[in-house]
mmCIF file of C-alpha atoms in Angstrom:
data_model
loop_
_atom_site.group_PDB
_atom_site.id
_atom_site.type_symbol
_atom_site.label_atom_id
_atom_site.label_comp_id
_atom_site.label_asym_id
_atom_site.label_seq_id
_atom_site.Cartn_x
_atom_site.Cartn_y
_atom_site.Cartn_z
ATOM 1 C CA UNK A 653 -40.449 -14.792 -51.814
ATOM 2 C CA UNK A 654 -39.182 -11.377 -50.672
ATOM 3 C CA UNK A 655 -42.083 -10.909 -48.283
ATOM 4 C CA UNK A 656 -41.198 -14.144 -46.433
ATOM 5 C CA UNK A 657 -37.630 -12.996 -45.713
ATOM 6 C CA UNK A 658 -38.650 -9.694 -44.141
ATOM 7 C CA UNK A 659 -37.733 -9.485 -40.441
ATOM 8 C CA UNK A 660 -35.450 -12.554 -40.461
ATOM 9 C CA UNK A 661 -32.088 -10.782 -40.075
ATOM 10 C CA UNK A 662 -32.831 -8.935 -36.816
ATOM 11 C CA UNK A 663 -33.865 -12.014 -34.733
ATOM 12 C CA UNK A 664 -30.945 -14.012 -36.140
ATOM 13 C CA UNK A 665 -28.480 -11.233 -35.258
ATOM 14 C CA UNK A 666 -30.029 -10.814 -31.809
ATOM 15 C CA UNK A 667 -29.792 -14.548 -31.060
ATOM 16 C CA UNK A 668 -26.194 -14.677 -32.281
ATOM 17 C CA UNK A 669 -25.287 -11.669 -30.159
ATOM 18 C CA UNK A 670 -26.969 -13.136 -27.067
ATOM 19 C CA UNK A 671 -25.220 -16.461 -27.595
ATOM 20 C CA UNK A 672 -21.874 -14.689 -27.909
ATOM 21 C CA UNK A 673 -22.513 -12.662 -24.735
ATOM 22 C CA UNK A 674 -23.444 -15.780 -22.772
ATOM 23 C CA UNK A 675 -20.224 -17.571 -23.739
ATOM 24 C CA UNK A 676 -18.189 -14.419 -23.184
ATOM 25 C CA UNK A 677 -19.614 -13.918 -19.686
ATOM 26 C CA UNK A 678 -18.916 -17.585 -18.823
ATOM 27 C CA UNK A 679 -15.284 -17.193 -19.846
ATOM 28 C CA UNK A 680 -14.941 -13.935 -17.916
ATOM 29 C CA UNK A 681 -16.378 -15.605 -14.811
ATOM 30 C CA UNK A 682 -13.921 -18.489 -15.176
ATOM 31 C CA UNK A 683 -11.028 -16.064 -15.619
ATOM 32 C CA UNK A 684 -12.009 -14.118 -12.501
ATOM 33 C CA UNK A 685 -12.334 -17.262 -10.389
ATOM 34 C CA UNK A 686 -8.927 -18.506 -11.584
ATOM 35 C CA UNK A 687 -7.421 -15.118 -10.737
ATOM 36 C CA UNK A 688 -8.911 -15.229 -7.224
ATOM 37 C CA UNK A 689 -7.537 -18.733 -6.712
ATOM 38 C CA UNK A 690 -4.089 -17.661 -7.911
ATOM 39 C CA UNK A 691 -4.032 -14.724 -5.495
ATOM 40 C CA UNK A 692 -5.223 -16.922 -2.619
ATOM 41 C CA UNK A 693 -2.619 -19.582 -3.452
ATOM 42 C CA UNK A 694 0.149 -16.971 -3.496
ATOM 43 C CA UNK A 695 -1.003 -15.718 -0.091
ATOM 44 C CA UNK A 696 -0.971 -19.232 1.361
ATOM 45 C CA UNK A 697 2.539 -19.814 0.006
ATOM 46 C CA UNK A 698 3.686 -16.530 1.584
ATOM 47 C CA UNK A 699 2.207 -17.551 4.921
ATOM 48 C CA UNK A 700 3.927 -20.927 4.855
ATOM 49 C CA UNK A 701 7.222 -19.359 3.798
ATOM 50 C CA UNK A 702 7.080 -16.754 6.581
ATOM 51 C CA UNK A 703 6.289 -19.427 9.175
ATOM 52 C CA UNK A 704 9.172 -21.598 7.958
ATOM 53 C CA UNK A 705 11.599 -18.690 7.865
ATOM 54 C CA UNK A 706 10.589 -17.529 11.347
ATOM 55 C CA UNK A 707 10.863 -21.021 12.820
ATOM 56 C CA UNK A 708 14.351 -21.379 11.337
ATOM 57 C CA UNK A 709 15.394 -17.959 12.690
ATOM 58 C CA UNK A 710 14.144 -18.767 16.192
ATOM 59 C CA UNK A 711 15.835 -22.160 16.045
ATOM 60 C CA UNK A 712 19.160 -20.610 15.007
ATOM 61 C CA UNK A 713 18.842 -17.984 17.777
ATOM 62 C CA UNK A 714 18.150 -20.767 20.246
ATOM 63 C CA UNK A 715 21.174 -22.760 19.094
ATOM 64 C CA UNK A 716 23.583 -19.801 19.098
ATOM 65 C CA UNK A 717 22.490 -18.152 22.360
ATOM 66 C CA UNK A 718 21.727 -21.306 24.278
ATOM 67 C CA UNK A 719 18.441 -19.875 25.558
ATOM 68 C CA UNK A 720 15.160 -19.239 23.838
ATOM 69 C CA UNK A 721 14.341 -15.539 23.380
ATOM 70 C CA UNK A 722 11.232 -14.690 25.427
ATOM 71 C CA UNK A 723 9.555 -12.776 22.623
ATOM 72 C CA UNK A 724 10.311 -10.868 19.496
ATOM 73 C CA UNK A 725 9.157 -9.688 16.100
ATOM 74 C CA UNK A 726 10.324 -10.357 12.576
ATOM 75 C CA UNK A 727 9.306 -7.779 9.989
ATOM 76 C CA UNK A 728 8.807 -8.992 6.424
ATOM 77 C CA UNK A 729 7.803 -7.226 3.232
ATOM 78 C CA UNK A 730 4.137 -8.229 3.409
ATOM 79 C CA UNK A 731 3.603 -8.590 7.137
ATOM 80 C CA UNK A 732 5.012 -9.132 10.603
ATOM 81 C CA UNK A 733 5.639 -12.246 12.636
ATOM 82 C CA UNK A 734 5.452 -12.031 16.424
ATOM 83 C CA UNK A 735 6.646 -14.890 18.563
ATOM 84 C CA UNK A 736 6.481 -15.609 22.266
ATOM 85 C CA UNK A 737 8.187 -18.475 24.056
ATOM 86 C CA UNK A 738 6.534 -20.207 26.971
ATOM 87 C CA UNK A 739 8.427 -21.736 29.871
ATOM 88 C CA UNK A 740 9.737 -25.188 29.036
ATOM 89 C CA UNK A 741 8.000 -28.218 30.459
ATOM 90 C CA UNK A 742 10.154 -31.342 30.728
ATOM 91 C CA UNK A 743 12.148 -31.325 27.480
ATOM 92 C CA UNK A 744 9.728 -29.360 25.291
ATOM 93 C CA UNK A 745 9.415 -25.615 24.873
ATOM 94 C CA UNK A 746 6.456 -24.146 22.996
ATOM 95 C CA UNK A 747 6.764 -20.993 20.896
ATOM 96 C CA UNK A 748 3.621 -19.165 19.751
ATOM 97 C CA UNK A 749 3.959 -17.600 16.299
ATOM 98 C CA UNK A 750 1.438 -14.988 15.145
ATOM 99 C CA UNK A 751 1.585 -13.883 11.518
ATOM 100 C CA UNK A 752 -0.238 -10.743 10.446
ATOM 101 C CA UNK A 753 -0.189 -10.175 6.705
ATOM 102 C CA UNK A 754 -1.362 -6.816 5.401
ATOM 103 C CA UNK A 755 -5.162 -6.599 5.233
ATOM 104 C CA UNK A 756 -5.611 -10.151 6.591
ATOM 105 C CA UNK A 757 -6.599 -11.671 9.884
ATOM 106 C CA UNK A 758 -3.807 -13.045 12.096
ATOM 107 C CA UNK A 759 -2.742 -16.666 11.745
ATOM 108 C CA UNK A 760 -1.336 -18.541 14.717
ATOM 109 C CA UNK A 761 1.138 -21.395 14.712
ATOM 110 C CA UNK A 762 2.878 -23.307 17.467
ATOM 111 C CA UNK A 763 6.421 -24.606 17.302
ATOM 112 C CA UNK A 764 7.538 -27.300 19.697
ATOM 113 C CA UNK A 765 11.275 -27.217 20.373
ATOM 114 C CA UNK A 766 13.319 -29.945 22.036
ATOM 115 C CA UNK A 767 15.445 -28.316 24.742
ATOM 116 C CA UNK A 768 18.098 -31.064 24.614
ATOM 117 C CA UNK A 769 18.800 -30.947 20.866
ATOM 118 C CA UNK A 770 17.647 -27.317 20.501
ATOM 119 C CA UNK A 771 15.716 -28.068 17.341
ATOM 120 C CA UNK A 772 12.137 -27.901 16.135
ATOM 121 C CA UNK A 773 10.370 -31.231 16.627
ATOM 122 C CA UNK A 774 6.740 -30.406 15.847
ATOM 123 C CA UNK A 775 4.732 -27.721 14.109
ATOM 124 C CA UNK A 776 1.005 -26.983 14.451
ATOM 125 C CA UNK A 777 -0.796 -24.250 12.545
ATOM 126 C CA UNK A 778 -4.112 -22.954 13.854
ATOM 127 C CA UNK A 779 -6.551 -21.001 11.720
#
């Protein structure tokens, strides 16, 4: 009976260890992918917040001054927003917004402002 049990513990331990490592590596991979998605989601929320904040600032400048500023820059903690106003056509003035977050490529958005009501009427974001 003792001769039949010889060499049984090592393969059993090896298989158990390999099984544990496979499940462990799957969970690590899932954790890393969830972390990447969380970072990417936070970046997208920052971009949207900066675009919204910049559009509101330009709109308030337009309403207080009476004229649209030709161009300017807003500096934020994680990036800069440049904007440039085009000449108005009919009752619509287009403002080009360019957001540059640190270590990212620039993102461009267009704000369409109504010159009569001096408010934002349309927003288009271009990737």
